[in-house]
Each structure stands twice: as C-alpha cells, then as structure tokens.
Short mmCIF file of C-alpha atoms in Angstrom, two decimals:
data_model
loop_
_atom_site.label_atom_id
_atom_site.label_comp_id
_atom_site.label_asym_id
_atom_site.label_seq_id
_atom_site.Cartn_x
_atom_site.Cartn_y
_atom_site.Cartn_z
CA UNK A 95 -28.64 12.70 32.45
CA UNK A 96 -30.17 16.28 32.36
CA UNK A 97 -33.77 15.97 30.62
CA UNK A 98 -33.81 18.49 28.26
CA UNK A 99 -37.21 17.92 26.81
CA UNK A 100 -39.39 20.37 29.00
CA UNK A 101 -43.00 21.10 28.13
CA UNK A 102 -42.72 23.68 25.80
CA UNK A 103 -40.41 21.69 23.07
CA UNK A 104 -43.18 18.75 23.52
CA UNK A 105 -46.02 21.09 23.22
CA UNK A 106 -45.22 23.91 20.04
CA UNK A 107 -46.03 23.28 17.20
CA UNK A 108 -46.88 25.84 13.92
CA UNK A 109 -50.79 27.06 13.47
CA UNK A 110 -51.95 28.27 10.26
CA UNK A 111 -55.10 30.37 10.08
CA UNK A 112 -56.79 29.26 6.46
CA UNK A 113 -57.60 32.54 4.59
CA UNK A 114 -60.68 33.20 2.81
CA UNK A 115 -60.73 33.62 -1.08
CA UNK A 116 -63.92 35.14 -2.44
CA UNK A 117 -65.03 34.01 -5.94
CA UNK A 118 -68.64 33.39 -7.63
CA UNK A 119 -67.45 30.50 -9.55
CA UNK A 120 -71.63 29.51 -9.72
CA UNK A 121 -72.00 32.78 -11.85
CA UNK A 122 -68.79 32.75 -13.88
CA UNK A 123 -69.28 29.70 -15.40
CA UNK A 124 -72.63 31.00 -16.15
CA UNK A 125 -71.63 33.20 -17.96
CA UNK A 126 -68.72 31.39 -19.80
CA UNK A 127 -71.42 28.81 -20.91
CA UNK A 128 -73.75 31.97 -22.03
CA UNK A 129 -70.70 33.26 -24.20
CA UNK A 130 -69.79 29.99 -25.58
CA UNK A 131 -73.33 29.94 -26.72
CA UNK A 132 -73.36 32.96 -28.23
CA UNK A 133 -70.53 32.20 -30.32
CA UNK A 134 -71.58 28.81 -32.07
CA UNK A 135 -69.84 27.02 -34.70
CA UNK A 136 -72.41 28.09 -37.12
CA UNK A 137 -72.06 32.15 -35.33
CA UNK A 138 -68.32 32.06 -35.26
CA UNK A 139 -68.64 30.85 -39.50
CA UNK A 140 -70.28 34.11 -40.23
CA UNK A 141 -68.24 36.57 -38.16
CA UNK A 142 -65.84 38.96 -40.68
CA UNK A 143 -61.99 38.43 -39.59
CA UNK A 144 -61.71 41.49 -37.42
CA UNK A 145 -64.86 40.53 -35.43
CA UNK A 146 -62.72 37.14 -34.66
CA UNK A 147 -60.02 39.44 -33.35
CA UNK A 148 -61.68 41.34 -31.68
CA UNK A 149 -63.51 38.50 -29.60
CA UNK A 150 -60.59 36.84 -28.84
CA UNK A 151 -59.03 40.08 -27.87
CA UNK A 152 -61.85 40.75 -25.48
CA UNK A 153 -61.99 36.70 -23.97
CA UNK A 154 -57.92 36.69 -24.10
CA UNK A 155 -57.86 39.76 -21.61
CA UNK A 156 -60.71 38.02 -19.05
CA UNK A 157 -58.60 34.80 -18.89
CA UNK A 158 -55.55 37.08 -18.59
CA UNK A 159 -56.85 39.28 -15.81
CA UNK A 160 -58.17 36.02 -13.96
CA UNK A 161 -54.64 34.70 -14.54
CA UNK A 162 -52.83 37.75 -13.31
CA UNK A 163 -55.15 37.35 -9.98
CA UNK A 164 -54.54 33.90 -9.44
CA UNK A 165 -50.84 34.62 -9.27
CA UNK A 166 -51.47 37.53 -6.69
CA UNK A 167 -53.61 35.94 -4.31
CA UNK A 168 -50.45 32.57 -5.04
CA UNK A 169 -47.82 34.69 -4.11
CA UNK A 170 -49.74 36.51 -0.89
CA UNK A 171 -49.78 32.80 0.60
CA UNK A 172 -46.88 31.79 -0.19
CA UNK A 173 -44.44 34.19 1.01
CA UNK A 174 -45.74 34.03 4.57
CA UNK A 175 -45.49 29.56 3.33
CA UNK A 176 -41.81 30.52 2.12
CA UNK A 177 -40.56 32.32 5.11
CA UNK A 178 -41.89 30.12 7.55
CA UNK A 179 -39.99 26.95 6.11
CA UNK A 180 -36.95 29.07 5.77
CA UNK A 181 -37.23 30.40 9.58
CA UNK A 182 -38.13 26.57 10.63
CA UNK A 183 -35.33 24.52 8.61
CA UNK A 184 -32.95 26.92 10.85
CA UNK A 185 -34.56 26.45 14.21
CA UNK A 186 -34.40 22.76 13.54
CA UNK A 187 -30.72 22.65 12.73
CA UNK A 188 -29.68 22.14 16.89
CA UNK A 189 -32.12 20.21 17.37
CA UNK A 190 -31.42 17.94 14.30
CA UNK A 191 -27.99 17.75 15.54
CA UNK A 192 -29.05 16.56 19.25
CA UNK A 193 -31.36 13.67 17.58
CA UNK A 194 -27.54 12.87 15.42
CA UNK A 195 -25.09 12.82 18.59
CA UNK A 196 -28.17 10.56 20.22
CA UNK A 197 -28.09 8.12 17.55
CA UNK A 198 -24.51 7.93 17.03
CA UNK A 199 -24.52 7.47 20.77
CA UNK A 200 -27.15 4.62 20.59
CA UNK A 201 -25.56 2.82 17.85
CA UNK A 202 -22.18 2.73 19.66
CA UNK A 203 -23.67 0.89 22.54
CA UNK A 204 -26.03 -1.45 20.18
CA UNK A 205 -22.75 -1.89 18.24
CA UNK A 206 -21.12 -2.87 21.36
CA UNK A 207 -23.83 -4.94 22.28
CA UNK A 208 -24.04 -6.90 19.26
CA UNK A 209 -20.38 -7.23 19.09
CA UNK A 210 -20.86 -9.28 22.55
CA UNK A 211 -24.36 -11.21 21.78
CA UNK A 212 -21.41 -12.41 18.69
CA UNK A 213 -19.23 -13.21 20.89
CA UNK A 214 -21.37 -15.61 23.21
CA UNK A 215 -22.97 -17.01 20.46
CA UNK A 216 -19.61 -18.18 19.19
CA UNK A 217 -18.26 -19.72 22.86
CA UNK A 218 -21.83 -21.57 22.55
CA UNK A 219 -21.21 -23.24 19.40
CA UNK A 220 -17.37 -24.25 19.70
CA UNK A 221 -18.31 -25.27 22.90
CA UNK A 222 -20.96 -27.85 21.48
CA UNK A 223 -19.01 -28.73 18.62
CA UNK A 224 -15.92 -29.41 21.05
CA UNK A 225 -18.55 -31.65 22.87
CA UNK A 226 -19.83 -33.95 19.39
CA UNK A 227 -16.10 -33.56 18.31
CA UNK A 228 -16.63 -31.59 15.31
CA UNK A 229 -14.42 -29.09 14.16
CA UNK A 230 -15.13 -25.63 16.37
CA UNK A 231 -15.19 -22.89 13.02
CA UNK A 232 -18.40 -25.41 11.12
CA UNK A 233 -21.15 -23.19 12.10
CA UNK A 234 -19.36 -20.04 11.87
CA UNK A 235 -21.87 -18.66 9.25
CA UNK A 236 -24.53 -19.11 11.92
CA UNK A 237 -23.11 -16.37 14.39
CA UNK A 238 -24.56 -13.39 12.74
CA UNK A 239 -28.21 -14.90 12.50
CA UNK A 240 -28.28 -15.66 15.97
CA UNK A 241 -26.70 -12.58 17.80
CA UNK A 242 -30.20 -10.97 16.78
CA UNK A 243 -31.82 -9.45 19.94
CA UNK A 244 -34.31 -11.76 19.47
CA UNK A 245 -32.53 -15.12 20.52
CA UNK A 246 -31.70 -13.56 23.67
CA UNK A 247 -33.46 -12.99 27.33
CA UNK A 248 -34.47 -9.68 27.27
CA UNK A 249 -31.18 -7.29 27.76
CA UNK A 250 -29.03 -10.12 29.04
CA UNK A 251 -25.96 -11.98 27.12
CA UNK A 252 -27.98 -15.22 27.73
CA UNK A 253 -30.00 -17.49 25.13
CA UNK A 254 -33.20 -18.11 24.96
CA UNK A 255 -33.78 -21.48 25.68
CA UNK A 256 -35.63 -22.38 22.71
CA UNK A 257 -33.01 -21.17 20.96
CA UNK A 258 -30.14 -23.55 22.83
CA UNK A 259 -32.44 -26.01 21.50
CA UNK A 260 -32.56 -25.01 17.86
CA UNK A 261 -28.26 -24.72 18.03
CA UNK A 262 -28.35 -28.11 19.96
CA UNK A 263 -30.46 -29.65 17.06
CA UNK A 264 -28.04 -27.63 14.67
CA UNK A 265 -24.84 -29.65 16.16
CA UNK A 266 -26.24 -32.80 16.38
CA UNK A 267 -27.70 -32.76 12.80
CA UNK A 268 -24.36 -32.07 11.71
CA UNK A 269 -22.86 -34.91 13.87
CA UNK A 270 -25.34 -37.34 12.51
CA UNK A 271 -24.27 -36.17 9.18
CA UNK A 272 -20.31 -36.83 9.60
CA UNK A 273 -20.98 -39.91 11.05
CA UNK A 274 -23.30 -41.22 8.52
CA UNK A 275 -20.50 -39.77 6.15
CA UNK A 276 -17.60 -41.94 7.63
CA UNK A 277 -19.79 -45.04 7.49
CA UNK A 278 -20.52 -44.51 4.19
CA UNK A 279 -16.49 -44.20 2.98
CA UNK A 280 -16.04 -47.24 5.00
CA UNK A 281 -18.84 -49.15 2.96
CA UNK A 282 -16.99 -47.90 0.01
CA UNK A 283 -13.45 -49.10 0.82
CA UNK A 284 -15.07 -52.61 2.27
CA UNK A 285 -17.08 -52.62 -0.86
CA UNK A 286 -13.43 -52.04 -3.12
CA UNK A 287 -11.65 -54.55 -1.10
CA UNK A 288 -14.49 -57.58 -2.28
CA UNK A 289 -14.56 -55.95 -5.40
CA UNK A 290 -10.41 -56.02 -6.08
CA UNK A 291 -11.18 -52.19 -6.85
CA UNK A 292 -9.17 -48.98 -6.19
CA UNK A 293 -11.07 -47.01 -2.95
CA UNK A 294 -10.30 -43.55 -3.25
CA UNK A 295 -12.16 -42.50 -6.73
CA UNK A 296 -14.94 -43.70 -5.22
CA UNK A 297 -14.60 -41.72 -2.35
CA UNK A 298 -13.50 -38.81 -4.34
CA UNK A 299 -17.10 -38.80 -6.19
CA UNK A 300 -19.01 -39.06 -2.78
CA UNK A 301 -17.24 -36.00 -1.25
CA UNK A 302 -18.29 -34.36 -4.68
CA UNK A 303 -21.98 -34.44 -3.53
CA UNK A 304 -23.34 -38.01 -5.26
CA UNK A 305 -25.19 -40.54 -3.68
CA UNK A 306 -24.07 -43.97 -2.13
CA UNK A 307 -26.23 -45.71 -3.87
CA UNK A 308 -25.37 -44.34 -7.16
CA UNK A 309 -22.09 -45.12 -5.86
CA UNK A 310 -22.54 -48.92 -5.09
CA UNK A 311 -24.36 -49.05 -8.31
CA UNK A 312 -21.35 -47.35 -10.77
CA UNK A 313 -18.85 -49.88 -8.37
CA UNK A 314 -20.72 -53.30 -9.67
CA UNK A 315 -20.79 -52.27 -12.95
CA UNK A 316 -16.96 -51.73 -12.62
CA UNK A 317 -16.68 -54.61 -10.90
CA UNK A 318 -18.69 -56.78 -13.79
CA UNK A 319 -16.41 -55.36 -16.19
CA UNK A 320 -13.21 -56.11 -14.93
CA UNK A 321 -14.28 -59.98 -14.11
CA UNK A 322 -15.60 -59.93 -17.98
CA UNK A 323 -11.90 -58.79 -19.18
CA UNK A 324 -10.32 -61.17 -16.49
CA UNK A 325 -12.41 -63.76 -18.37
CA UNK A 326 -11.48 -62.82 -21.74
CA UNK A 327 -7.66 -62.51 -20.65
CA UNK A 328 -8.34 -66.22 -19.50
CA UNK A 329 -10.01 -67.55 -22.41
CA UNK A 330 -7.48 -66.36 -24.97
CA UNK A 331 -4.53 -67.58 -22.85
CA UNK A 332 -6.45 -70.94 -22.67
CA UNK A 333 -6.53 -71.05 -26.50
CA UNK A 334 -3.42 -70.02 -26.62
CA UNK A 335 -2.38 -72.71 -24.29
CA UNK A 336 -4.49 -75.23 -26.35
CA UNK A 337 -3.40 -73.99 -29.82
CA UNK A 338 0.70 -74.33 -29.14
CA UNK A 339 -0.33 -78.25 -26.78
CA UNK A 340 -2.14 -79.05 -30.28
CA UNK A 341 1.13 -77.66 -32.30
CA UNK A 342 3.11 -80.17 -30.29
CA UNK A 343 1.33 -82.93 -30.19
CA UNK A 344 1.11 -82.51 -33.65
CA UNK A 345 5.13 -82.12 -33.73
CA UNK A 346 5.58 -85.25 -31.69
CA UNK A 347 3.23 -87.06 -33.86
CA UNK A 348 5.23 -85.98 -36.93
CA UNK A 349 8.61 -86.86 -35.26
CA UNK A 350 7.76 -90.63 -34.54
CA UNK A 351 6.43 -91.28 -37.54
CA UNK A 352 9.62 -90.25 -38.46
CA UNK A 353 11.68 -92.88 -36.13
CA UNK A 354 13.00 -95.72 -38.11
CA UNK A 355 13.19 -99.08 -36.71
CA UNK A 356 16.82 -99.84 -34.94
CA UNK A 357 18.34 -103.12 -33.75
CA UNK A 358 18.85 -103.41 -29.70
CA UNK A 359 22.40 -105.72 -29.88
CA UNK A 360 23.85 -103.75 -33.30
CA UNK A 361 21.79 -100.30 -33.03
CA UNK A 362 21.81 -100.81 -36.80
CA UNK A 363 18.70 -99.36 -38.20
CA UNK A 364 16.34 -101.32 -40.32
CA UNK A 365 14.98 -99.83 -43.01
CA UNK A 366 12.11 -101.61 -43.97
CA UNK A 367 9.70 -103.15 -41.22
CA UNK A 368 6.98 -104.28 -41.66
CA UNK A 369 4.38 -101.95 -39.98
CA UNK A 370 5.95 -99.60 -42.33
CA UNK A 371 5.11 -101.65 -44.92
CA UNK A 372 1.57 -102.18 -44.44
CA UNK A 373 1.28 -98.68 -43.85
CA UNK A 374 2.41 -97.47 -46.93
CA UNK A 375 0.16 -100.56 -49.03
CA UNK A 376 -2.82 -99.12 -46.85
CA UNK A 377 -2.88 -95.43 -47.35
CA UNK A 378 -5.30 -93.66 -45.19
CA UNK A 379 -8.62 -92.55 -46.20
CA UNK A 380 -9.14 -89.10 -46.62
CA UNK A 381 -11.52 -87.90 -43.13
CA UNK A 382 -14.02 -84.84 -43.48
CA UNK A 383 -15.47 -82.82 -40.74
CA UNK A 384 -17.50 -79.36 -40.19
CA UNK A 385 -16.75 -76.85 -37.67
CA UNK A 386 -17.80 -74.12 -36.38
CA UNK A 387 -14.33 -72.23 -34.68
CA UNK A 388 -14.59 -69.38 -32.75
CA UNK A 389 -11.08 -67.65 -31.74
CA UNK A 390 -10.75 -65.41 -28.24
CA UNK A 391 -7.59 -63.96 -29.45
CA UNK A 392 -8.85 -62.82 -32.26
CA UNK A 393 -8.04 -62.58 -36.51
CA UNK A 394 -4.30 -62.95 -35.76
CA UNK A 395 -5.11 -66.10 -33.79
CA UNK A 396 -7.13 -67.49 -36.70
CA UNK A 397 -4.25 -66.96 -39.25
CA UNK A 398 -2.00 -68.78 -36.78
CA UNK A 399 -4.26 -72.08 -36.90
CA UNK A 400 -4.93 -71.45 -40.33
CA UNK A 401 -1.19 -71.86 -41.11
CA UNK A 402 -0.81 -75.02 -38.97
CA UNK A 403 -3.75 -76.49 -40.96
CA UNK A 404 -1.87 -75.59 -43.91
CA UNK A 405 2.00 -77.15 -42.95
CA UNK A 406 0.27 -80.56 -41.92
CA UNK A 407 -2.17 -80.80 -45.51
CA UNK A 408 -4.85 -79.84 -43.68
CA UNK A 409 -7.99 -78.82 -46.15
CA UNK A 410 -10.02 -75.99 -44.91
CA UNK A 411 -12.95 -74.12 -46.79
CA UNK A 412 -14.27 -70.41 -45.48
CA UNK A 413 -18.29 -70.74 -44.99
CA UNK A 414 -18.09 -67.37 -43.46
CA UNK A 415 -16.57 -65.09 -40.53
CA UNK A 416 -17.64 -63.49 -38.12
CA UNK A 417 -21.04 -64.87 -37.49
#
C-alpha cells in the first residue's frame, strides 16, 4: 500500500501570532471610582433634574464609546478567526473522507473477523455439548461474549486456554445440573409410586423453578391427607357395615320370637308352650344405659339409628350434639 502520509501532512499545523491590545485598565478604574465618588447618594439627592441628564448623558457616551471599541478590536480578530475555520473545514474535507473509506475498510475486515471468532466459538461449544450429551444450541447466548478479541491468542482463530477452561467449566456445570435434574424427577416418581400419588404435577412444579424439598414436603402432606380420607371412607363403611349387622340381628331376633311352637309327627302348631308362658307372667325389666355415640357418616347416619331405636321401643334422650 502506497504511504501517503509524508512529512509535511505529519508536520503542519496552524500558528497564531497573539496580538497586543493596549489599555490602562489601572487608571480607568481610577477614575471610575473617583466619579462614583463624586456623585454620592447624598450628591446625586441634591442635583436639579437636568444635571441628572446631563451626567448620565456624559457617563452613557464613555461606556458607549468603550463599547463601540470593544466591538472593533472583536471583529479585527475575528475575521482573520472566521476565515481561517472556513478555509480549514474545506481543506479537511479529502482528508476527512480518506480517514471514512479507512474505517469503513477496517470495520469490514473486523466485521469479518468477528463473524469467524463467532463461528469457532460455536464449533467449540456444540462440540463439548455433543461430548456431555447435552443439546448443541444450550449455550448459544454465550457466543457473542466470547468472540471478544480478548478470549483469543493474539490475531489467531484459537482460544485462549484459560478461556477453554472457563467454557469447559460452563458445560460441565450445566451437565451436573441436568443430571442432578433427572435424579431429582426420578425421586419424585419413586416418591409417588410409595405414596399411591399421581407423578407428573409434581414434576410439573419442579420444572417451574421450586425446590425438591419443598416438593417432598407438599407430597407428604398430600400423602397424609389422602390416608386420612381413606380412613374416614373406612370408618363410615365400617359403621355402616355395623349399623345394617345390628338391623339384622335385631330382625332375626324379632322373627324368632315370633316362631310358634310346632309338632315334629303332625307339624300342628301349638299355641301355648310353656316358655311362652313364663315369659309373658315374667315381663322384662325395663334396662337403662348412657352413651356417648359418635357417627362417621354423619347427621343422616344418626337419624337412621335414631329410627331403628324408635321401631324396636327403644327410649333415647338428646344430652347434646356435636360435642
């Protein structure tokens, strides 16, 4: 490439020659403090109104004329300032538009370079990932961070080794992860199995981000609650069971009390034996007891009993429910 820098582009540069401006500021404001003196509050109260005119007239024209000077001397250095910008913000154009074509230039090839530092990373990481058997696209928000310049061996497509290292501890973090993951859904399903529980909500909440042991913990309590319900279920069958064996014993009871006595040879009945007989000269003495019932299926259970104590003349009195 043709240099095209010599030594005078390097080397000019503008020079300004600082100009001189002459101005006795020592005795001016000498004598602006000798003229403020002169014309005291207590002075300017006994001045007539066209003396007050007349001194600002005369002190108006002084800062004027200073003014007016100011404004010459401005404008002598800055149109020389003016034209010299002017004359300089044209010579610069070309040169301007070299440093633009060089950049554009540069950031093509950094572009290009960046595009392949990208591309390695990438083959790193699916390779690795292909190696722990994870899935090759789960670090694919890490390519950008590590195509930086400085993960890399000076201008080479190669890694740093430290920074093999930091992916290699990147893959295998994940790894442990999954794993650690897979164990922990198979705790869960085990765990549902003993507990006669349904896996997959479980599993559900622990791909949602919440703990195992929160996990374990909310599949106990589950557990204790459906062996409490199994229990009740039980109990109130059981009752039931008991309360319709009690309704026919009860019934069988009734019925052979019922069964006359009956002659083998003739089958003829006889009416009046006499077990039956002392039976009805010794009527039974009435029998009192208190309980204390408590019913697992509930008021509709209670009002069944209560209506079997009630079709065998069965007294009852209420002490109280529910207690």
């Amino acid at each position: 490439m043709k240099d095209v820098t010599n030594n005078f582009l390097e080397t000019i540069e503008p020079i300004y020659t600082p100009g001189k401006i002459n101005f006795d500021f020592e005795a001016f404001d000498k004598a602006i403090q000798k003229a403020v003196s002169e014309l005291s509050d207590e002075q300017l109260g006994n001045l007539e109104y066209n003396d007050i005119k007349k001194e600002i007239t005369r002190y108006k024209g002084l800062d004027d004329k200073l003014d007016a000077k100011r404004k010459e001397i401005s404008k002598i250095y800055k149109n020389p300032l003016t034209e010299f910008e002017n004359n300089l913000k044209k010579s610069r154009k070309p040169l301007r538009e070299l440093v633009d074509k060089l950049r554009a230039k540069r950031d093509e090839i950094d572009n290009h370079q960046a595009m392949l530092r990208a591309d390695h990373v990438r083959a790193v990481f699916e390779k690795k990932c292909n190696l722990a058997e994870l899935d090759k696209d789960t670090f694919k928000d890490k390519y950008d961070g590590y195509s930086l310049k400085k993960y890399f061996k000076g201008n080479k497509i190669e890694l740093k080794k430290e920074t093999i290292e930091e992916i290699d501890a990147l893959v295998l973090a994940e790894y442990d992860r999954l794993e650690e993951y897979k164990a922990n859904i198979d705790m869960i399903k085990e765990q549902a199995r003993d507990y006669e529980l349904p896996a997959d909500p479980y599993v559900r909440t622990l791909q949602n981000g919440t703990p195992l042991v929160e996990i374990l913990r909310e599949m106990k309590k589950d557990r204790d609650a459906a062996v409490e319900r199994k229990q009740q279920v039980e109990a109130k069958q059981q009752a039931e069971a008991a309360r319709l064996a009690e309704i026919e014993a009860m019934a069988k009871q009734a019925a052979n009390e019922e069964i006359k006595a009956v002659n083998a040879e003739t089958g003829e009945v006889i009416e009046d034996t006499k077990p039956v007989e002392e039976e009805a000269v010794k009527p039974s003495e009435p029998y009192k007891i208190n309980l204390s019932l408590t019913f697992a299926g509930g008021e509709k259970q209670w009002h069944q009993f209560a209506k079997l104590l009630e079709d065998n003349f069965i007294n009852y009195e209420i002490k109280g429910e529910n207690k």
